[in-house]
mmCIF file of N, CA and C in Angstrom:
data_model
loop_
_atom_site.group_PDB
_atom_site.id
_atom_site.type_symbol
_atom_site.label_atom_id
_atom_site.label_comp_id
_atom_site.label_asym_id
_atom_site.label_seq_id
_atom_site.Cartn_x
_atom_site.Cartn_y
_atom_site.Cartn_z
ATOM 1 N N MET N 3 0.841 -1.172 0.000
ATOM 2 C CA MET N 3 0.000 0.000 0.000
ATOM 3 C C MET N 3 0.888 1.239 0.000
ATOM 4 N N THR N 4 0.639 2.118 -0.953
ATOM 5 C CA THR N 4 1.425 3.337 -1.066
ATOM 6 C C THR N 4 0.625 4.503 -0.512
ATOM 7 N N GLN N 5 1.298 5.330 0.221
ATOM 8 C CA GLN N 5 0.626 6.471 0.827
ATOM 9 C C GLN N 5 1.425 7.728 0.524
ATOM 10 N N GLN N 6 0.738 8.768 0.041
ATOM 11 C CA GLN N 6 1.419 10.023 -0.201
ATOM 12 C C GLN N 6 1.403 10.842 1.072
ATOM 13 N N SER N 7 2.557 11.428 1.377
ATOM 14 C CA SER N 7 2.654 12.151 2.642
ATOM 15 C C SER N 7 2.936 13.632 2.470
ATOM 16 N N HIS N 8 2.791 14.141 1.253
ATOM 17 C CA HIS N 8 3.064 15.567 1.052
ATOM 18 C C HIS N 8 2.010 16.207 0.190
ATOM 19 N N SER N 9 2.030 17.506 0.151
ATOM 20 C CA SER N 9 1.069 18.277 -0.614
ATOM 21 C C SER N 9 1.314 18.083 -2.108
ATOM 22 N N PRO N 10 0.595 18.794 -2.974
ATOM 23 C CA PRO N 10 0.702 18.584 -4.408
ATOM 24 C C PRO N 10 2.150 18.481 -4.871
ATOM 25 N N SER N 11 2.400 17.461 -5.647
ATOM 26 C CA SER N 11 3.754 17.153 -6.087
ATOM 27 C C SER N 11 4.262 18.164 -7.105
ATOM 28 N N THR N 12 5.549 18.423 -7.014
ATOM 29 C CA THR N 12 6.191 19.264 -8.017
ATOM 30 C C THR N 12 6.846 18.396 -9.080
ATOM 31 N N GLU N 13 6.722 17.063 -8.911
ATOM 32 C CA GLU N 13 7.330 16.153 -9.860
ATOM 33 C C GLU N 13 6.747 16.378 -11.242
ATOM 34 N N SER N 14 7.582 16.448 -12.207
ATOM 35 C CA SER N 14 7.277 16.664 -13.617
ATOM 36 C C SER N 14 6.879 18.103 -13.940
ATOM 37 N N ILE N 15 6.865 18.989 -12.972
ATOM 38 C CA ILE N 15 6.655 20.406 -13.278
ATOM 39 C C ILE N 15 7.991 20.957 -13.738
ATOM 40 N N GLY N 16 7.984 21.518 -14.915
ATOM 41 C CA GLY N 16 9.226 21.967 -15.521
ATOM 42 C C GLY N 16 9.598 23.392 -15.180
ATOM 43 N N VAL N 17 10.888 23.569 -14.958
ATOM 44 C CA VAL N 17 11.458 24.892 -14.717
ATOM 45 C C VAL N 17 12.672 25.039 -15.612
ATOM 46 N N SER N 18 12.697 26.099 -16.398
ATOM 47 C CA SER N 18 13.885 26.441 -17.179
ATOM 48 C C SER N 18 14.728 27.386 -16.335
ATOM 49 N N LEU N 19 15.997 27.105 -16.253
ATOM 50 C CA LEU N 19 16.913 27.877 -15.426
ATOM 51 C C LEU N 19 17.997 28.453 -16.329
ATOM 52 N N VAL N 20 18.107 29.785 -16.371
ATOM 53 C CA VAL N 20 19.071 30.447 -17.245
ATOM 54 C C VAL N 20 19.988 31.315 -16.400
ATOM 55 N N ASP N 21 21.258 30.952 -16.374
ATOM 56 C CA ASP N 21 22.244 31.726 -15.617
ATOM 57 C C ASP N 21 23.615 31.482 -16.219
ATOM 58 N N GLY N 22 24.339 32.537 -16.484
ATOM 59 C CA GLY N 22 25.661 32.439 -17.078
ATOM 60 C C GLY N 22 26.736 31.975 -16.126
ATOM 61 N N ASP N 23 26.474 31.998 -14.838
ATOM 62 C CA ASP N 23 27.445 31.539 -13.850
ATOM 63 C C ASP N 23 27.223 30.046 -13.622
ATOM 64 N N ALA N 24 28.148 29.230 -14.108
ATOM 65 C CA ALA N 24 27.987 27.781 -14.067
ATOM 66 C C ALA N 24 27.806 27.252 -12.648
ATOM 67 N N ALA N 25 28.540 27.790 -11.691
ATOM 68 C CA ALA N 25 28.442 27.302 -10.310
ATOM 69 C C ALA N 25 27.065 27.593 -9.718
ATOM 70 N N ILE N 26 26.555 28.789 -9.939
ATOM 71 C CA ILE N 26 25.224 29.150 -9.431
ATOM 72 C C ILE N 26 24.154 28.323 -10.137
ATOM 73 N N ARG N 27 24.280 28.217 -11.445
ATOM 74 C CA ARG N 27 23.294 27.459 -12.227
ATOM 75 C C ARG N 27 23.254 26.005 -11.756
ATOM 76 N N HIS N 28 24.409 25.398 -11.576
ATOM 77 C CA HIS N 28 24.466 23.997 -11.157
ATOM 78 C C HIS N 28 23.881 23.817 -9.751
ATOM 79 N N ALA N 29 24.230 24.717 -8.838
ATOM 80 C CA ALA N 29 23.719 24.612 -7.466
ATOM 81 C C ALA N 29 22.199 24.760 -7.446
ATOM 82 N N ARG N 30 21.679 25.695 -8.202
ATOM 83 C CA ARG N 30 20.220 25.878 -8.232
ATOM 84 C C ARG N 30 19.531 24.707 -8.912
ATOM 85 N N GLN N 31 20.159 24.178 -9.943
ATOM 86 C CA GLN N 31 19.594 23.024 -10.627
ATOM 87 C C GLN N 31 19.494 21.837 -9.661
ATOM 88 N N LEU N 32 20.543 21.568 -8.925
ATOM 89 C CA LEU N 32 20.523 20.475 -7.952
ATOM 90 C C LEU N 32 19.460 20.706 -6.874
ATOM 91 N N MET N 33 19.392 21.929 -6.387
ATOM 92 C CA MET N 33 18.420 22.250 -5.347
ATOM 93 C C MET N 33 16.996 22.050 -5.864
ATOM 94 N N LEU N 34 16.701 22.531 -7.083
ATOM 95 C CA LEU N 34 15.356 22.385 -7.628
ATOM 96 C C LEU N 34 15.022 20.927 -7.923
ATOM 97 N N ARG N 35 16.001 20.170 -8.371
ATOM 98 C CA ARG N 35 15.762 18.736 -8.581
ATOM 99 C C ARG N 35 15.491 18.038 -7.259
ATOM 100 N N SER N 36 16.150 18.476 -6.189
ATOM 101 C CA SER N 36 15.889 17.878 -4.873
ATOM 102 C C SER N 36 14.463 18.173 -4.410
ATOM 103 N N GLU N 37 13.849 19.212 -4.982
ATOM 104 C CA GLU N 37 12.452 19.556 -4.695
ATOM 105 C C GLU N 37 11.510 18.907 -5.714
ATOM 106 N N ASN N 38 12.054 18.009 -6.526
ATOM 107 C CA ASN N 38 11.306 17.228 -7.528
ATOM 108 C C ASN N 38 10.845 18.014 -8.745
ATOM 109 N N TYR N 39 11.444 19.152 -9.021
ATOM 110 C CA TYR N 39 11.155 19.861 -10.258
ATOM 111 C C TYR N 39 11.948 19.222 -11.396
ATOM 112 N N ASP N 40 11.386 19.246 -12.576
ATOM 113 C CA ASP N 40 12.065 18.803 -13.784
ATOM 114 C C ASP N 40 12.776 20.044 -14.330
ATOM 115 N N VAL N 41 14.093 20.101 -14.211
ATOM 116 C CA VAL N 41 14.840 21.315 -14.520
ATOM 117 C C VAL N 41 15.654 21.139 -15.799
ATOM 118 N N ARG N 42 15.537 22.127 -16.666
ATOM 119 C CA ARG N 42 16.414 22.229 -17.840
ATOM 120 C C ARG N 42 17.218 23.499 -17.619
ATOM 121 N N SER N 43 18.530 23.367 -17.638
ATOM 122 C CA SER N 43 19.342 24.558 -17.391
ATOM 123 C C SER N 43 20.068 24.974 -18.656
ATOM 124 N N TYR N 44 20.288 26.281 -18.743
ATOM 125 C CA TYR N 44 20.887 26.884 -19.931
ATOM 126 C C TYR N 44 21.942 27.898 -19.507
ATOM 127 N N PRO N 45 23.116 27.861 -20.132
ATOM 128 C CA PRO N 45 24.156 28.823 -19.794
ATOM 129 C C PRO N 45 23.928 30.199 -20.416
ATOM 130 N N THR N 46 23.062 30.247 -21.435
ATOM 131 C CA THR N 46 22.774 31.509 -22.118
ATOM 132 C C THR N 46 21.298 31.565 -22.499
ATOM 133 N N SER N 47 20.818 32.763 -22.709
ATOM 134 C CA SER N 47 19.443 32.908 -23.174
ATOM 135 C C SER N 47 19.312 32.423 -24.611
ATOM 136 N N THR N 48 20.389 32.498 -25.378
ATOM 137 C CA THR N 48 20.386 31.980 -26.742
ATOM 138 C C THR N 48 20.095 30.484 -26.733
ATOM 139 N N ALA N 49 20.688 29.769 -25.792
ATOM 140 C CA ALA N 49 20.444 28.327 -25.664
ATOM 141 C C ALA N 49 18.982 28.063 -25.303
ATOM 142 N N LEU N 50 18.428 28.855 -24.420
ATOM 143 C CA LEU N 50 17.011 28.729 -24.052
ATOM 144 C C LEU N 50 16.133 28.922 -25.283
ATOM 145 N N LEU N 51 16.370 29.998 -26.010
ATOM 146 C CA LEU N 51 15.555 30.312 -27.182
ATOM 147 C C LEU N 51 15.690 29.254 -28.277
ATOM 148 N N ALA N 52 16.852 28.620 -28.374
ATOM 149 C CA ALA N 52 17.097 27.620 -29.408
ATOM 150 C C ALA N 52 16.459 26.269 -29.086
ATOM 151 N N ASP N 53 16.076 26.053 -27.846
ATOM 152 C CA ASP N 53 15.518 24.766 -27.430
ATOM 153 C C ASP N 53 13.991 24.810 -27.504
ATOM 154 N N PRO N 54 13.383 24.133 -28.476
ATOM 155 C CA PRO N 54 11.926 24.160 -28.584
ATOM 156 C C PRO N 54 11.231 23.576 -27.357
ATOM 157 N N ARG N 55 11.900 22.687 -26.637
ATOM 158 C CA ARG N 55 11.289 22.092 -25.440
ATOM 159 C C ARG N 55 11.132 23.108 -24.313
ATOM 160 N N SER N 56 11.861 24.213 -24.370
ATOM 161 C CA SER N 56 11.740 25.223 -23.317
ATOM 162 C C SER N 56 10.338 25.831 -23.283
ATOM 163 N N ARG N 57 9.619 25.750 -24.382
ATOM 164 C CA ARG N 57 8.248 26.295 -24.431
ATOM 165 C C ARG N 57 7.269 25.429 -23.652
ATOM 166 N N ASP N 58 7.691 24.207 -23.308
ATOM 167 C CA ASP N 58 6.832 23.280 -22.581
ATOM 168 C C ASP N 58 6.900 23.462 -21.071
ATOM 169 N N TYR N 59 7.765 24.325 -20.595
ATOM 170 C CA TYR N 59 7.966 24.486 -19.160
ATOM 171 C C TYR N 59 7.273 25.748 -18.677
ATOM 172 N N PRO N 60 6.476 25.647 -17.619
ATOM 173 C CA PRO N 60 5.656 26.779 -17.195
ATOM 174 C C PRO N 60 6.378 27.887 -16.436
ATOM 175 N N CYS N 61 7.645 27.670 -16.088
ATOM 176 C CA CYS N 61 8.364 28.685 -15.320
ATOM 177 C C CYS N 61 9.792 28.812 -15.836
ATOM 178 N N ILE N 62 10.238 30.055 -15.939
ATOM 179 C CA ILE N 62 11.629 30.345 -16.279
ATOM 180 C C ILE N 62 12.217 31.156 -15.138
ATOM 181 N N VAL N 63 13.364 30.715 -14.653
ATOM 182 C CA VAL N 63 14.144 31.494 -13.695
ATOM 183 C C VAL N 63 15.325 32.017 -14.498
ATOM 184 N N ILE N 64 15.432 33.340 -14.599
ATOM 185 C CA ILE N 64 16.447 33.911 -15.483
ATOM 186 C C ILE N 64 17.162 35.094 -14.840
ATOM 187 N N ASP N 65 18.476 35.071 -14.962
ATOM 188 C CA ASP N 65 19.304 36.214 -14.568
ATOM 189 C C ASP N 65 19.118 37.237 -15.685
ATOM 190 N N ILE N 66 18.545 38.368 -15.375
ATOM 191 C CA ILE N 66 18.174 39.307 -16.441
ATOM 192 C C ILE N 66 19.318 40.163 -16.957
ATOM 193 N N GLU N 67 20.471 40.062 -16.330
ATOM 194 C CA GLU N 67 21.590 40.872 -16.796
ATOM 195 C C GLU N 67 22.747 40.021 -17.272
ATOM 196 N N MET N 68 22.440 39.064 -18.125
ATOM 197 C CA MET N 68 23.490 38.244 -18.694
ATOM 198 C C MET N 68 24.161 39.017 -19.815
ATOM 199 N N ARG N 69 25.374 38.644 -20.096
ATOM 200 C CA ARG N 69 26.195 39.393 -21.054
ATOM 201 C C ARG N 69 25.593 39.520 -22.442
ATOM 202 N N GLU N 70 25.092 38.418 -22.973
ATOM 203 C CA GLU N 70 24.712 38.439 -24.379
ATOM 204 C C GLU N 70 23.304 38.968 -24.649
ATOM 205 N N SER N 71 22.497 39.144 -23.606
ATOM 206 C CA SER N 71 21.131 39.590 -23.887
ATOM 207 C C SER N 71 20.469 40.212 -22.669
ATOM 208 N N ASP N 72 19.336 40.790 -22.920
ATOM 209 C CA ASP N 72 18.494 41.399 -21.894
ATOM 210 C C ASP N 72 17.411 40.382 -21.543
ATOM 211 N N GLY N 73 17.273 40.057 -20.274
ATOM 212 C CA GLY N 73 16.305 39.061 -19.841
ATOM 213 C C GLY N 73 14.881 39.371 -20.236
ATOM 214 N N LEU N 74 14.500 40.638 -20.189
ATOM 215 C CA LEU N 74 13.139 41.002 -20.589
ATOM 216 C C LEU N 74 12.925 40.769 -22.078
ATOM 217 N N ASP N 75 13.943 41.049 -22.872
ATOM 218 C CA ASP N 75 13.833 40.800 -24.306
ATOM 219 C C ASP N 75 13.689 39.301 -24.579
ATOM 220 N N VAL N 76 14.400 38.494 -23.834
ATOM 221 C CA VAL N 76 14.287 37.044 -23.977
ATOM 222 C C VAL N 76 12.855 36.605 -23.674
ATOM 223 N N LEU N 77 12.271 37.136 -22.611
ATOM 224 C CA LEU N 77 10.892 36.777 -22.285
ATOM 225 C C LEU N 77 9.923 37.230 -23.373
ATOM 226 N N ARG N 78 10.171 38.393 -23.949
ATOM 227 C CA ARG N 78 9.327 38.857 -25.062
ATOM 228 C C ARG N 78 9.411 37.868 -26.228
ATOM 229 N N GLN N 79 10.627 37.404 -26.524
ATOM 230 C CA GLN N 79 10.811 36.445 -27.611
ATOM 231 C C GLN N 79 10.150 35.100 -27.296
ATOM 232 N N MET N 80 10.255 34.661 -26.051
ATOM 233 C CA MET N 80 9.608 33.407 -25.657
ATOM 234 C C MET N 80 8.092 33.527 -25.823
ATOM 235 N N ARG N 81 7.529 34.631 -25.389
ATOM 236 C CA ARG N 81 6.084 34.817 -25.511
ATOM 237 C C ARG N 81 5.668 34.914 -26.982
ATOM 238 N N ALA N 82 6.469 35.563 -27.788
ATOM 239 C CA ALA N 82 6.167 35.664 -29.213
ATOM 240 C C ALA N 82 6.188 34.291 -29.890
ATOM 241 N N SER N 83 6.948 33.349 -29.323
ATOM 242 C CA SER N 83 7.038 32.006 -29.903
ATOM 243 C C SER N 83 5.995 31.049 -29.317
ATOM 244 N N GLY N 84 5.108 31.569 -28.470
ATOM 245 C CA GLY N 84 4.020 30.749 -27.964
ATOM 246 C C GLY N 84 4.088 30.383 -26.491
ATOM 247 N N TRP N 85 5.161 30.696 -25.809
ATOM 248 C CA TRP N 85 5.275 30.359 -24.386
ATOM 249 C C TRP N 85 4.314 31.232 -23.586
ATOM 250 N N ARG N 86 3.594 30.644 -22.635
ATOM 251 C CA ARG N 86 2.613 31.379 -21.838
ATOM 252 C C ARG N 86 2.826 31.220 -20.339
ATOM 253 N N GLY N 87 4.043 30.918 -19.936
ATOM 254 C CA GLY N 87 4.325 30.705 -18.525
ATOM 255 C C GLY N 87 4.629 31.985 -17.773
ATOM 256 N N LYS N 88 5.221 31.802 -16.624
ATOM 257 C CA LYS N 88 5.625 32.905 -15.751
ATOM 258 C C LYS N 88 7.131 32.861 -15.557
ATOM 259 N N ALA N 89 7.689 34.012 -15.231
ATOM 260 C CA ALA N 89 9.133 34.102 -15.051
ATOM 261 C C ALA N 89 9.473 34.640 -13.672
ATOM 262 N N ILE N 90 10.571 34.152 -13.169
ATOM 263 C CA ILE N 90 11.207 34.682 -11.971
ATOM 264 C C ILE N 90 12.471 35.350 -12.491
ATOM 265 N N LEU N 91 12.508 36.671 -12.430
ATOM 266 C CA LEU N 91 13.642 37.424 -12.941
ATOM 267 C C LEU N 91 14.564 37.773 -11.785
ATOM 268 N N LEU N 92 15.829 37.468 -11.946
ATOM 269 C CA LEU N 92 16.802 37.754 -10.904
ATOM 270 C C LEU N 92 17.622 38.962 -11.325
ATOM 271 N N ASP N 93 17.563 40.000 -10.508
ATOM 272 C CA ASP N 93 18.185 41.282 -10.820
ATOM 273 C C ASP N 93 19.066 41.702 -9.660
ATOM 274 N N GLY N 94 20.257 42.162 -9.959
ATOM 275 C CA GLY N 94 21.156 42.581 -8.903
ATOM 276 C C GLY N 94 21.106 44.053 -8.604
ATOM 277 N N GLU N 95 20.409 44.810 -9.422
ATOM 278 C CA GLU N 95 20.467 46.257 -9.294
ATOM 279 C C GLU N 95 19.228 46.880 -8.663
ATOM 280 N N ASP N 96 18.075 46.678 -9.278
ATOM 281 C CA ASP N 96 16.880 47.374 -8.817
ATOM 282 C C ASP N 96 15.652 46.480 -8.944
ATOM 283 N N PRO N 97 15.458 45.536 -8.020
ATOM 284 C CA PRO N 97 14.337 44.613 -8.147
ATOM 285 C C PRO N 97 12.967 45.267 -7.988
ATOM 286 N N ALA N 98 12.910 46.554 -7.731
ATOM 287 C CA ALA N 98 11.618 47.241 -7.613
ATOM 288 C C ALA N 98 11.449 48.334 -8.670
ATOM 289 N N GLY N 99 12.357 48.436 -9.625
ATOM 290 C CA GLY N 99 12.329 49.519 -10.598
ATOM 291 C C GLY N 99 11.585 49.193 -11.884
ATOM 292 N N ASP N 100 12.113 49.692 -13.007
ATOM 293 C CA ASP N 100 11.464 49.557 -14.306
ATOM 294 C C ASP N 100 11.264 48.104 -14.711
ATOM 295 N N VAL N 101 12.220 47.251 -14.388
ATOM 296 C CA VAL N 101 12.101 45.832 -14.726
ATOM 297 C C VAL N 101 10.876 45.248 -14.039
ATOM 298 N N ALA N 102 10.700 45.565 -12.777
ATOM 299 C CA ALA N 102 9.553 45.051 -12.020
ATOM 300 C C ALA N 102 8.236 45.543 -12.613
ATOM 301 N N LYS N 103 8.214 46.764 -13.092
ATOM 302 C CA LYS N 103 6.987 47.302 -13.685
ATOM 303 C C LYS N 103 6.598 46.521 -14.930
ATOM 304 N N GLU N 104 7.571 46.242 -15.791
ATOM 305 C CA GLU N 104 7.261 45.466 -16.995
ATOM 306 C C GLU N 104 6.925 44.020 -16.640
ATOM 307 N N ALA N 105 7.647 43.460 -15.697
ATOM 308 C CA ALA N 105 7.386 42.074 -15.295
ATOM 309 C C ALA N 105 5.964 41.908 -14.780
ATOM 310 N N LYS N 106 5.494 42.874 -14.036
ATOM 311 C CA LYS N 106 4.158 42.815 -13.439
ATOM 312 C C LYS N 106 3.071 42.699 -14.502
ATOM 313 N N LEU N 107 3.305 43.254 -15.677
ATOM 314 C CA LEU N 107 2.333 43.189 -16.768
ATOM 315 C C LEU N 107 1.993 41.757 -17.163
ATOM 316 N N HIS N 108 2.937 40.844 -16.973
ATOM 317 C CA HIS N 108 2.754 39.449 -17.368
ATOM 318 C C HIS N 108 2.633 38.509 -16.174
ATOM 319 N N GLY N 109 2.587 39.052 -14.986
ATOM 320 C CA GLY N 109 2.507 38.215 -13.803
ATOM 321 C C GLY N 109 3.844 37.639 -13.381
ATOM 322 N N ASP N 110 4.921 38.179 -13.936
ATOM 323 C CA ASP N 110 6.263 37.733 -13.563
ATOM 324 C C ASP N 110 6.674 38.414 -12.264
ATOM 325 N N ARG N 111 7.704 37.903 -11.632
ATOM 326 C CA ARG N 111 8.190 38.478 -10.379
ATOM 327 C C ARG N 111 9.676 38.738 -10.482
ATOM 328 N N VAL N 112 10.146 39.766 -9.792
ATOM 329 C CA VAL N 112 11.558 40.130 -9.786
ATOM 330 C C VAL N 112 12.083 40.008 -8.359
ATOM 331 N N PHE N 113 13.229 39.377 -8.241
ATOM 332 C CA PHE N 113 13.893 39.212 -6.950
ATOM 333 C C PHE N 113 15.356 39.567 -7.095
ATOM 334 N N GLU N 114 15.989 39.829 -5.976
ATOM 335 C CA GLU N 114 17.427 40.057 -6.002
ATOM 336 C C GLU N 114 18.115 38.769 -6.421
ATOM 337 N N ARG N 115 19.189 38.917 -7.123
ATOM 338 C CA ARG N 115 19.967 37.792 -7.622
ATOM 339 C C ARG N 115 20.407 36.857 -6.494
ATOM 340 N N THR N 116 20.544 37.401 -5.306
ATOM 341 C CA THR N 116 21.037 36.627 -4.161
ATOM 342 C C THR N 116 19.919 35.920 -3.391
ATOM 343 N N ILE N 117 18.747 35.798 -3.989
ATOM 344 C CA ILE N 117 17.625 35.141 -3.324
ATOM 345 C C ILE N 117 18.065 33.767 -2.810
ATOM 346 N N GLY N 118 17.596 33.417 -1.641
ATOM 347 C CA GLY N 118 17.916 32.124 -1.053
ATOM 348 C C GLY N 118 17.087 30.995 -1.660
ATOM 349 N N ASP N 119 17.456 29.775 -1.343
ATOM 350 C CA ASP N 119 16.775 28.608 -1.901
ATOM 351 C C ASP N 119 15.296 28.554 -1.532
ATOM 352 N N ARG N 120 14.976 28.700 -0.252
ATOM 353 C CA ARG N 120 13.576 28.592 0.190
ATOM 354 C C ARG N 120 12.702 29.657 -0.456
ATOM 355 N N PRO N 121 13.115 30.933 -0.455
ATOM 356 C CA PRO N 121 12.267 31.944 -1.122
ATOM 357 C C PRO N 121 12.137 31.690 -2.629
ATOM 358 N N LEU N 122 13.191 31.167 -3.269
ATOM 359 C CA LEU N 122 13.114 30.878 -4.696
ATOM 360 C C LEU N 122 12.122 29.749 -4.959
ATOM 361 N N VAL N 123 12.189 28.694 -4.181
ATOM 362 C CA VAL N 123 11.246 27.585 -4.340
ATOM 363 C C VAL N 123 9.813 28.071 -4.119
ATOM 364 N N ALA N 124 9.608 28.904 -3.112
ATOM 365 C CA ALA N 124 8.270 29.440 -2.844
ATOM 366 C C ALA N 124 7.781 30.295 -4.017
ATOM 367 N N ALA N 125 8.664 31.098 -4.593
ATOM 368 C CA ALA N 125 8.289 31.945 -5.728
ATOM 369 C C ALA N 125 7.934 31.103 -6.946
ATOM 370 N N ILE N 126 8.691 30.051 -7.186
ATOM 371 C CA ILE N 126 8.397 29.164 -8.319
ATOM 372 C C ILE N 126 7.050 28.491 -8.101
ATOM 373 N N ALA N 127 6.843 27.944 -6.926
ATOM 374 C CA ALA N 127 5.571 27.265 -6.627
ATOM 375 C C ALA N 127 4.389 28.209 -6.811
ATOM 376 N N ALA N 128 4.541 29.452 -6.390
ATOM 377 C CA ALA N 128 3.461 30.435 -6.518
ATOM 378 C C ALA N 128 3.211 30.815 -7.977
ATOM 379 N N SER N 129 4.218 30.695 -8.817
ATOM 380 C CA SER N 129 4.075 31.104 -10.215
ATOM 381 C C SER N 129 3.460 30.025 -11.094
ATOM 382 N N ILE N 130 3.451 28.788 -10.613
ATOM 383 C CA ILE N 130 3.008 27.672 -11.443
ATOM 384 C C ILE N 130 1.493 27.639 -11.555
ATOM 385 N N ASP N 131 1.033 27.621 -12.795
ATOM 386 C CA ASP N 131 -0.382 27.451 -13.093
ATOM 387 C C ASP N 131 -0.622 25.946 -13.165
ATOM 388 N N ARG N 132 -1.381 25.413 -12.247
ATOM 389 C CA ARG N 132 -1.588 23.963 -12.172
ATOM 390 C C ARG N 132 -2.321 23.412 -13.386
ATOM 391 N N SER N 133 -2.897 24.248 -14.224
ATOM 392 C CA SER N 133 -3.555 23.752 -15.428
ATOM 393 C C SER N 133 -2.595 23.711 -16.619
ATOM 394 N N TRP N 134 -1.315 24.006 -16.369
ATOM 395 C CA TRP N 134 -0.332 24.080 -17.455
ATOM 396 C C TRP N 134 -0.348 22.845 -18.336
ATOM 397 N N SER N 135 -0.420 21.642 -17.765
ATOM 398 C CA SER N 135 -0.334 20.421 -18.562
ATOM 399 C C SER N 135 -1.405 20.380 -19.644
ATOM 400 N N GLY N 136 -2.547 20.991 -19.398
ATOM 401 C CA GLY N 136 -3.580 21.052 -20.412
ATOM 402 C C GLY N 136 -3.188 21.919 -21.590
ATOM 403 N N TRP N 137 -2.380 22.926 -21.332
ATOM 404 C CA TRP N 137 -1.931 23.791 -22.429
ATOM 405 C C TRP N 137 -1.077 23.026 -23.404
ATOM 406 N N ASN N 138 -0.253 22.120 -22.897
ATOM 407 C CA ASN N 138 0.667 21.369 -23.760
ATOM 408 C C ASN N 138 -0.073 20.474 -24.748
ATOM 409 N N THR N 139 -1.272 20.050 -24.439
ATOM 410 C CA THR N 139 -1.996 19.151 -25.322
ATOM 411 C C THR N 139 -2.814 19.911 -26.368
ATOM 412 N N GLN N 140 -2.863 21.217 -26.277
ATOM 413 C CA GLN N 140 -3.668 21.997 -27.201
ATOM 414 C C GLN N 140 -2.899 22.466 -28.424
ATOM 415 N N GLY N 141 -1.581 22.369 -28.411
ATOM 416 C CA GLY N 141 -0.784 22.939 -29.482
ATOM 417 C C GLY N 141 -0.534 21.985 -30.524
#
């Protein structure tokens, strides 16, 4: 007899993780996998945009000040290609400024780049639309 002992599972809920710092990206990937998220990590936003499977994941955690691109522009491109998820934008400069204003338009959230594991997991969980799996079958 199998018994579930926790609240709604995060297993198979996909999170795309974009960060140019390999050590941070790897640590966050391991942490999110330990929370049973299905994580795809990308060293660049170009890699995210090039992967068609990234459109299947309902949440993107992205460092918005990566060298090769602007995180908000990446989200605009993802949405233009059909992605309808939510983003957690990590900003080191002004998490309450202009970036936050634009993010709010789409239901995205902005946090300081140094966000801890527990607050990040809570933010991801809050951003997930539990009906996401139905969206994947409509395309």
